[in-house]
mmCIF file of C-alpha atoms in Angstrom:
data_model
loop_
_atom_site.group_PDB
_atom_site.id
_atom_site.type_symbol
_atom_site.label_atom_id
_atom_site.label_comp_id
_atom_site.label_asym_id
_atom_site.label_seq_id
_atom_site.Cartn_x
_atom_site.Cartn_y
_atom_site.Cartn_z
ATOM 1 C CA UNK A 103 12.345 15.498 20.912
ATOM 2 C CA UNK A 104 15.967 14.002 20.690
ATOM 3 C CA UNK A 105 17.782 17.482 19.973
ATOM 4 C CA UNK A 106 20.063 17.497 22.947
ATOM 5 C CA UNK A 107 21.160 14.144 22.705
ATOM 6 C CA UNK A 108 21.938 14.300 19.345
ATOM 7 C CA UNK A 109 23.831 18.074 19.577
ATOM 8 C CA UNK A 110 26.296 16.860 21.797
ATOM 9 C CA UNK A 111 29.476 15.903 20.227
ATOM 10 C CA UNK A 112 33.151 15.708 20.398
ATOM 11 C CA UNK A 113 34.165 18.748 18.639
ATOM 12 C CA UNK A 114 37.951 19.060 18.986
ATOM 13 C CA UNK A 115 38.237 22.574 16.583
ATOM 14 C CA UNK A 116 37.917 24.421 19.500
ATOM 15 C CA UNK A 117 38.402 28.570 19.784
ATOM 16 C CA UNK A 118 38.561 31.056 22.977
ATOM 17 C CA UNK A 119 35.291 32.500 22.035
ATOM 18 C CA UNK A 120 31.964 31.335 23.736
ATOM 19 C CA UNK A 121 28.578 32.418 22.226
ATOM 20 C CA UNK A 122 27.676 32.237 25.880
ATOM 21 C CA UNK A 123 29.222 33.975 29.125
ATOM 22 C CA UNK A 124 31.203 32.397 31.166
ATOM 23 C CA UNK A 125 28.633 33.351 33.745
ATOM 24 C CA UNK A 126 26.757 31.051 31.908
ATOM 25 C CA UNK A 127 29.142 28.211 31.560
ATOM 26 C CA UNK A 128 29.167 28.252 35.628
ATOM 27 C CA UNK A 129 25.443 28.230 36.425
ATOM 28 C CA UNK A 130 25.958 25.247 33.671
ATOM 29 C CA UNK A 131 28.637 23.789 36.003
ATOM 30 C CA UNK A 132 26.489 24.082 38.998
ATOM 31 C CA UNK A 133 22.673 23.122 37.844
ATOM 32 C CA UNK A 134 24.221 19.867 36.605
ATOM 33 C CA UNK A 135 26.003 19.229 40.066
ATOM 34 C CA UNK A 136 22.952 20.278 41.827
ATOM 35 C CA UNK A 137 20.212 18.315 39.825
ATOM 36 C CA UNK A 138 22.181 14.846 38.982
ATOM 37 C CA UNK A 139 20.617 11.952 40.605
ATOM 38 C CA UNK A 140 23.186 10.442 42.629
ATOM 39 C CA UNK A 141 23.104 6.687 44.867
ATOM 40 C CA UNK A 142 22.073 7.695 48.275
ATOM 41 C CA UNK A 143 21.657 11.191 47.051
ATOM 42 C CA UNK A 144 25.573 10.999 47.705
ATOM 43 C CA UNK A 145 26.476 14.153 45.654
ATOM 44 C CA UNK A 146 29.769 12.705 45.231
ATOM 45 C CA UNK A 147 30.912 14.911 42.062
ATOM 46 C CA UNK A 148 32.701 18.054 42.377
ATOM 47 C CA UNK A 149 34.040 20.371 39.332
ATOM 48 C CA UNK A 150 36.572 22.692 38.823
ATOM 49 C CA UNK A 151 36.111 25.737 36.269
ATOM 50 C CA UNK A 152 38.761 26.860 34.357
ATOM 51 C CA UNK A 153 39.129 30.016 32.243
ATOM 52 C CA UNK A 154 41.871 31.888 30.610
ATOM 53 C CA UNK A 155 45.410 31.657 32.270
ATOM 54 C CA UNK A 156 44.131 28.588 34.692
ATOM 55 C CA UNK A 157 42.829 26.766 31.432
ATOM 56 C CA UNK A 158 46.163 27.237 29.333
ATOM 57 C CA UNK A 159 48.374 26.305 32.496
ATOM 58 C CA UNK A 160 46.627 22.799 32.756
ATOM 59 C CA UNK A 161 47.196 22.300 29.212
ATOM 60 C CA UNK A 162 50.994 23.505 29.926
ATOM 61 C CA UNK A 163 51.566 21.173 32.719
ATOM 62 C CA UNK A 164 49.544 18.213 31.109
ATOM 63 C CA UNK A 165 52.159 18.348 28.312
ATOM 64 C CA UNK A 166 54.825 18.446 30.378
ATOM 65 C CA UNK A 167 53.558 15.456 32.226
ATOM 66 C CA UNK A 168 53.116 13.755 28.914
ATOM 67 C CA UNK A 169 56.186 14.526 27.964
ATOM 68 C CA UNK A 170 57.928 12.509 30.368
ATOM 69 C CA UNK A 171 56.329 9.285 29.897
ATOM 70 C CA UNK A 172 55.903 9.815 25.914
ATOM 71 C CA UNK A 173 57.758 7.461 23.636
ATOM 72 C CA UNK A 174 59.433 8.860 20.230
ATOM 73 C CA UNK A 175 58.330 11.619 18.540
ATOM 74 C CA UNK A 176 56.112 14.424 20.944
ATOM 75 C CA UNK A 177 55.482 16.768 17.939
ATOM 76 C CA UNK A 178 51.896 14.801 17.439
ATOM 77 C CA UNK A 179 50.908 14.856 20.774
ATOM 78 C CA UNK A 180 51.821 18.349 21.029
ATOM 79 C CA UNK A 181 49.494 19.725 18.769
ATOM 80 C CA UNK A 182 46.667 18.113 20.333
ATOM 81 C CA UNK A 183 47.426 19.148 23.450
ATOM 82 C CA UNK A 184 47.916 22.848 21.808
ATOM 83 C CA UNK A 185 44.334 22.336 19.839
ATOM 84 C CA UNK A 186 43.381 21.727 23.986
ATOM 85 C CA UNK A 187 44.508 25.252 24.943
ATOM 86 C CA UNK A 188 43.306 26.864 22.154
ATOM 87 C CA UNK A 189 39.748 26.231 24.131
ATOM 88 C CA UNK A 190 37.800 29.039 26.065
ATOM 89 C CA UNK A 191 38.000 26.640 29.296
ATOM 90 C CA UNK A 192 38.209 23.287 30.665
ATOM 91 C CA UNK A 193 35.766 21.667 33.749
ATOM 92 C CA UNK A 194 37.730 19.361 35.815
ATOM 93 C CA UNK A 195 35.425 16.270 37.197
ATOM 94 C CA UNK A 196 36.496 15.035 40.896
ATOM 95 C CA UNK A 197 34.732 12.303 42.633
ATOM 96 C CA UNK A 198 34.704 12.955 46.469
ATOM 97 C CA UNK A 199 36.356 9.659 48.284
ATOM 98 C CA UNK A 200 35.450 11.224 51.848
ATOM 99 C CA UNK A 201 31.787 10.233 50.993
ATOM 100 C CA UNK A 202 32.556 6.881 49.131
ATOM 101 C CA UNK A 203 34.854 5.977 52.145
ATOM 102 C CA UNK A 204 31.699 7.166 54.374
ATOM 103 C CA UNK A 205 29.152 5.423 52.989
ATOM 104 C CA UNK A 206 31.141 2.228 52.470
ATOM 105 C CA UNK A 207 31.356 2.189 56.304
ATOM 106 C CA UNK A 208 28.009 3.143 57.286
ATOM 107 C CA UNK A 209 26.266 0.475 54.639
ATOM 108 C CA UNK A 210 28.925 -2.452 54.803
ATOM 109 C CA UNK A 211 26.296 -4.390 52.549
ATOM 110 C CA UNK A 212 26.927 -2.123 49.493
ATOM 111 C CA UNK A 213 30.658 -1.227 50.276
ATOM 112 C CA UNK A 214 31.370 -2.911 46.957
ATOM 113 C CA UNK A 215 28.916 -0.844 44.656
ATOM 114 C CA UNK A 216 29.425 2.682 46.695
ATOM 115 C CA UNK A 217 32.600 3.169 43.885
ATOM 116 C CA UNK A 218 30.651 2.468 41.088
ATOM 117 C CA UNK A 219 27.957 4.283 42.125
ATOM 118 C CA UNK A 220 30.183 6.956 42.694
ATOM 119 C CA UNK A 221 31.289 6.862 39.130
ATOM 120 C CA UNK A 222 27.872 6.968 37.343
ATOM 121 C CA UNK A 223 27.234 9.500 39.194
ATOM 122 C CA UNK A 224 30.153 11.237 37.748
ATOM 123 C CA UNK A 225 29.602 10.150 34.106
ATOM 124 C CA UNK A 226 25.876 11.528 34.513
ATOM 125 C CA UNK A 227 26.771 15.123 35.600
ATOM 126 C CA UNK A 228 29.675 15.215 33.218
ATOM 127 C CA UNK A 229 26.877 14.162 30.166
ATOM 128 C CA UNK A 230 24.454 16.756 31.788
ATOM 129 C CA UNK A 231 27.027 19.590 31.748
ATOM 130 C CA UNK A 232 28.529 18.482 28.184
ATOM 131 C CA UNK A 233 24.454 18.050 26.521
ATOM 132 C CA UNK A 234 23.279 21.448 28.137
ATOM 133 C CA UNK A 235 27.092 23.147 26.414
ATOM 134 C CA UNK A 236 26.388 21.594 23.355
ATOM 135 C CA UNK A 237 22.516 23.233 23.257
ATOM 136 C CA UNK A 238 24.108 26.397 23.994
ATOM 137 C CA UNK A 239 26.540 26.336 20.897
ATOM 138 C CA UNK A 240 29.094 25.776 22.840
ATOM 139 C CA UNK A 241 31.428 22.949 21.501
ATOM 140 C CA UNK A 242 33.219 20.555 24.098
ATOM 141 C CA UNK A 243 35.137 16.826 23.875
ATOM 142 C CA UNK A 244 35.949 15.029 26.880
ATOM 143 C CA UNK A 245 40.206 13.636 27.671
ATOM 144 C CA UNK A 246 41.558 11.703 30.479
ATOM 145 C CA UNK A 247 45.084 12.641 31.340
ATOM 146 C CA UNK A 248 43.944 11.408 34.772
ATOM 147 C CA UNK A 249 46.281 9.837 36.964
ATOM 148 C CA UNK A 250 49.315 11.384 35.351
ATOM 149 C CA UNK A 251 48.279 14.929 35.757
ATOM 150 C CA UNK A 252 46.684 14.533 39.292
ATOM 151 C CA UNK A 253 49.527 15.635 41.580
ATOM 152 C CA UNK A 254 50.234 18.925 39.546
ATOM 153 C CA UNK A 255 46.554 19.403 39.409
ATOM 154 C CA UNK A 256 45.314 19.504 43.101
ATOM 155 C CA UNK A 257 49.337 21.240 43.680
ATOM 156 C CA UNK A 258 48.266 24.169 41.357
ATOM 157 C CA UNK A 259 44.568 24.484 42.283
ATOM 158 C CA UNK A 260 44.994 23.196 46.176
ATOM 159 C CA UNK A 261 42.227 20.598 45.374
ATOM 160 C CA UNK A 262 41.070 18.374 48.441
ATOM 161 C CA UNK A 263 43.084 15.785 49.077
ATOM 162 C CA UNK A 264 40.062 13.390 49.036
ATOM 163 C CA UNK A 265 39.195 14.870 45.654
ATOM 164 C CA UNK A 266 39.958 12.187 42.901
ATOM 165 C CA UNK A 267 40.351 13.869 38.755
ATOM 166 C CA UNK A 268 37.822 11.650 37.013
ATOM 167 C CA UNK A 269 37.881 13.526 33.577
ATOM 168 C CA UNK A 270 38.748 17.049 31.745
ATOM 169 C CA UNK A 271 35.895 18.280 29.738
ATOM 170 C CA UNK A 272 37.865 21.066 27.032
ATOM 171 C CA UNK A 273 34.730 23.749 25.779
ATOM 172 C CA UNK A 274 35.494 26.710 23.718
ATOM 173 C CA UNK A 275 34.201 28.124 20.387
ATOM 174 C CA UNK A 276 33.546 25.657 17.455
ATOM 175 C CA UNK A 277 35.571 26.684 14.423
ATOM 176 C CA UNK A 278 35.035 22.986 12.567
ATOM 177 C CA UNK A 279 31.277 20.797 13.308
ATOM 178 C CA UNK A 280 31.667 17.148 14.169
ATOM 179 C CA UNK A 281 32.311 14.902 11.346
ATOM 180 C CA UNK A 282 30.447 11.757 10.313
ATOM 181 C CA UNK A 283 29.625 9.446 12.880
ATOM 182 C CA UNK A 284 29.069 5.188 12.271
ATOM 183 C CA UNK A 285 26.410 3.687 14.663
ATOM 184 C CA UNK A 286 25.850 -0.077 15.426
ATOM 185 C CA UNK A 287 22.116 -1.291 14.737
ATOM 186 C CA UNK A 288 20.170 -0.193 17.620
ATOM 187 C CA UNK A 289 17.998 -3.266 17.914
ATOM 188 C CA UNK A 290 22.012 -5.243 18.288
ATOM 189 C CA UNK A 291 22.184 -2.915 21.346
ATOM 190 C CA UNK A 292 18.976 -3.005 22.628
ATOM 191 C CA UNK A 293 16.354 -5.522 24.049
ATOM 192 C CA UNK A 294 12.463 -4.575 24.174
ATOM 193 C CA UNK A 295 10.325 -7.300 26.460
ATOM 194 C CA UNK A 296 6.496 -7.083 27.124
ATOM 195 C CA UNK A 297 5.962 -3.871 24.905
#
């Protein structure tokens, strides 16, 4: 009962070797876009796959993004950004603003929540693509080099204009599991009324 949830991790030991096919990976991709429960049924989120070449150029140009706004020494942030590439692929998560903007103007009442909305929406599919990885065997951890990288990105992968980079989900082979993880006391976290 609770295997999925608890499989997913961030697992940043990361090889270019799937136990799945990239096939795979993409109907992954696109049963989680398809099947997320979004605010209006919105369908707000959009990915972009990449493999091979386009997954180590991101990782090229993110680090040369970094590089100009990193202070001191870049020889740290480097290697992570290396133990990024070594990865079999990365799924970029976009939130459409053409259909925030939209529905903000249709349904002035909600104009506030349509961004938020918009944003769960986002965090769901990205969970739903990371959990069904994860019961594959395929290890994943989530970065956010969003705004910083978002120029270069939709330059080098002609992404719609309206298209905003949310989050960069790394997957790949897992050479090293997860290590030990603290939790807070549930019942801190969690209210129960009426049961």
């Amino acid at each position: 009962m609770f295997k999925a949830t608890e499989s997913r991790r961030s697992i940043y030991q990361l090889n270019d070797k799937t136990p799945i096919s990239k096939d795979d990976i993409i109907k992954i991709v696109e049963h989680s876009i398809k099947y997320t429960p979004s605010s209006f049924n919105s369908q707000t989120t959009r990915a972009v796959v990449l493999f091979g070449d386009d997954h180590k150029a991101l990782w090229e140009l993110t680090a040369e993004e970094v590089k100009k706004v990193a202070p001191g020494d870049f020889a740290p942030t480097q290697a992570k950004i290396d133990g990024f590439s070594a990865g079999a692929g990365t799924v970029l998560f976009f939130e459409d603003q053409s259909i925030v903007k939209s529905l903000q103007e249709r349904f002035s009442l909600y104009a506030d929540n349509f961004p938020v909305w918009s944003e769960q929406t986002d965090g769901m599919v990205t969970y739903a693509v990371w959990t069904d990885l994860s019961v594959e065997g395929v290890g994943a951890n989530l970065q956010h080099y969003n705004p910083l990288i978002d120029g270069r990105v939709a330059e080098k992968w002609n992404i719609p204009s309206d298209w905003l980079l949310r989050s960069q989900l790394i997957f790949g082979g897992i050479d090293a599991e997860a290590g030990e993880k603290d939790f807070m006391p549930v019942d801190e976290r969690v209210l129960t009324f009426g049961a």
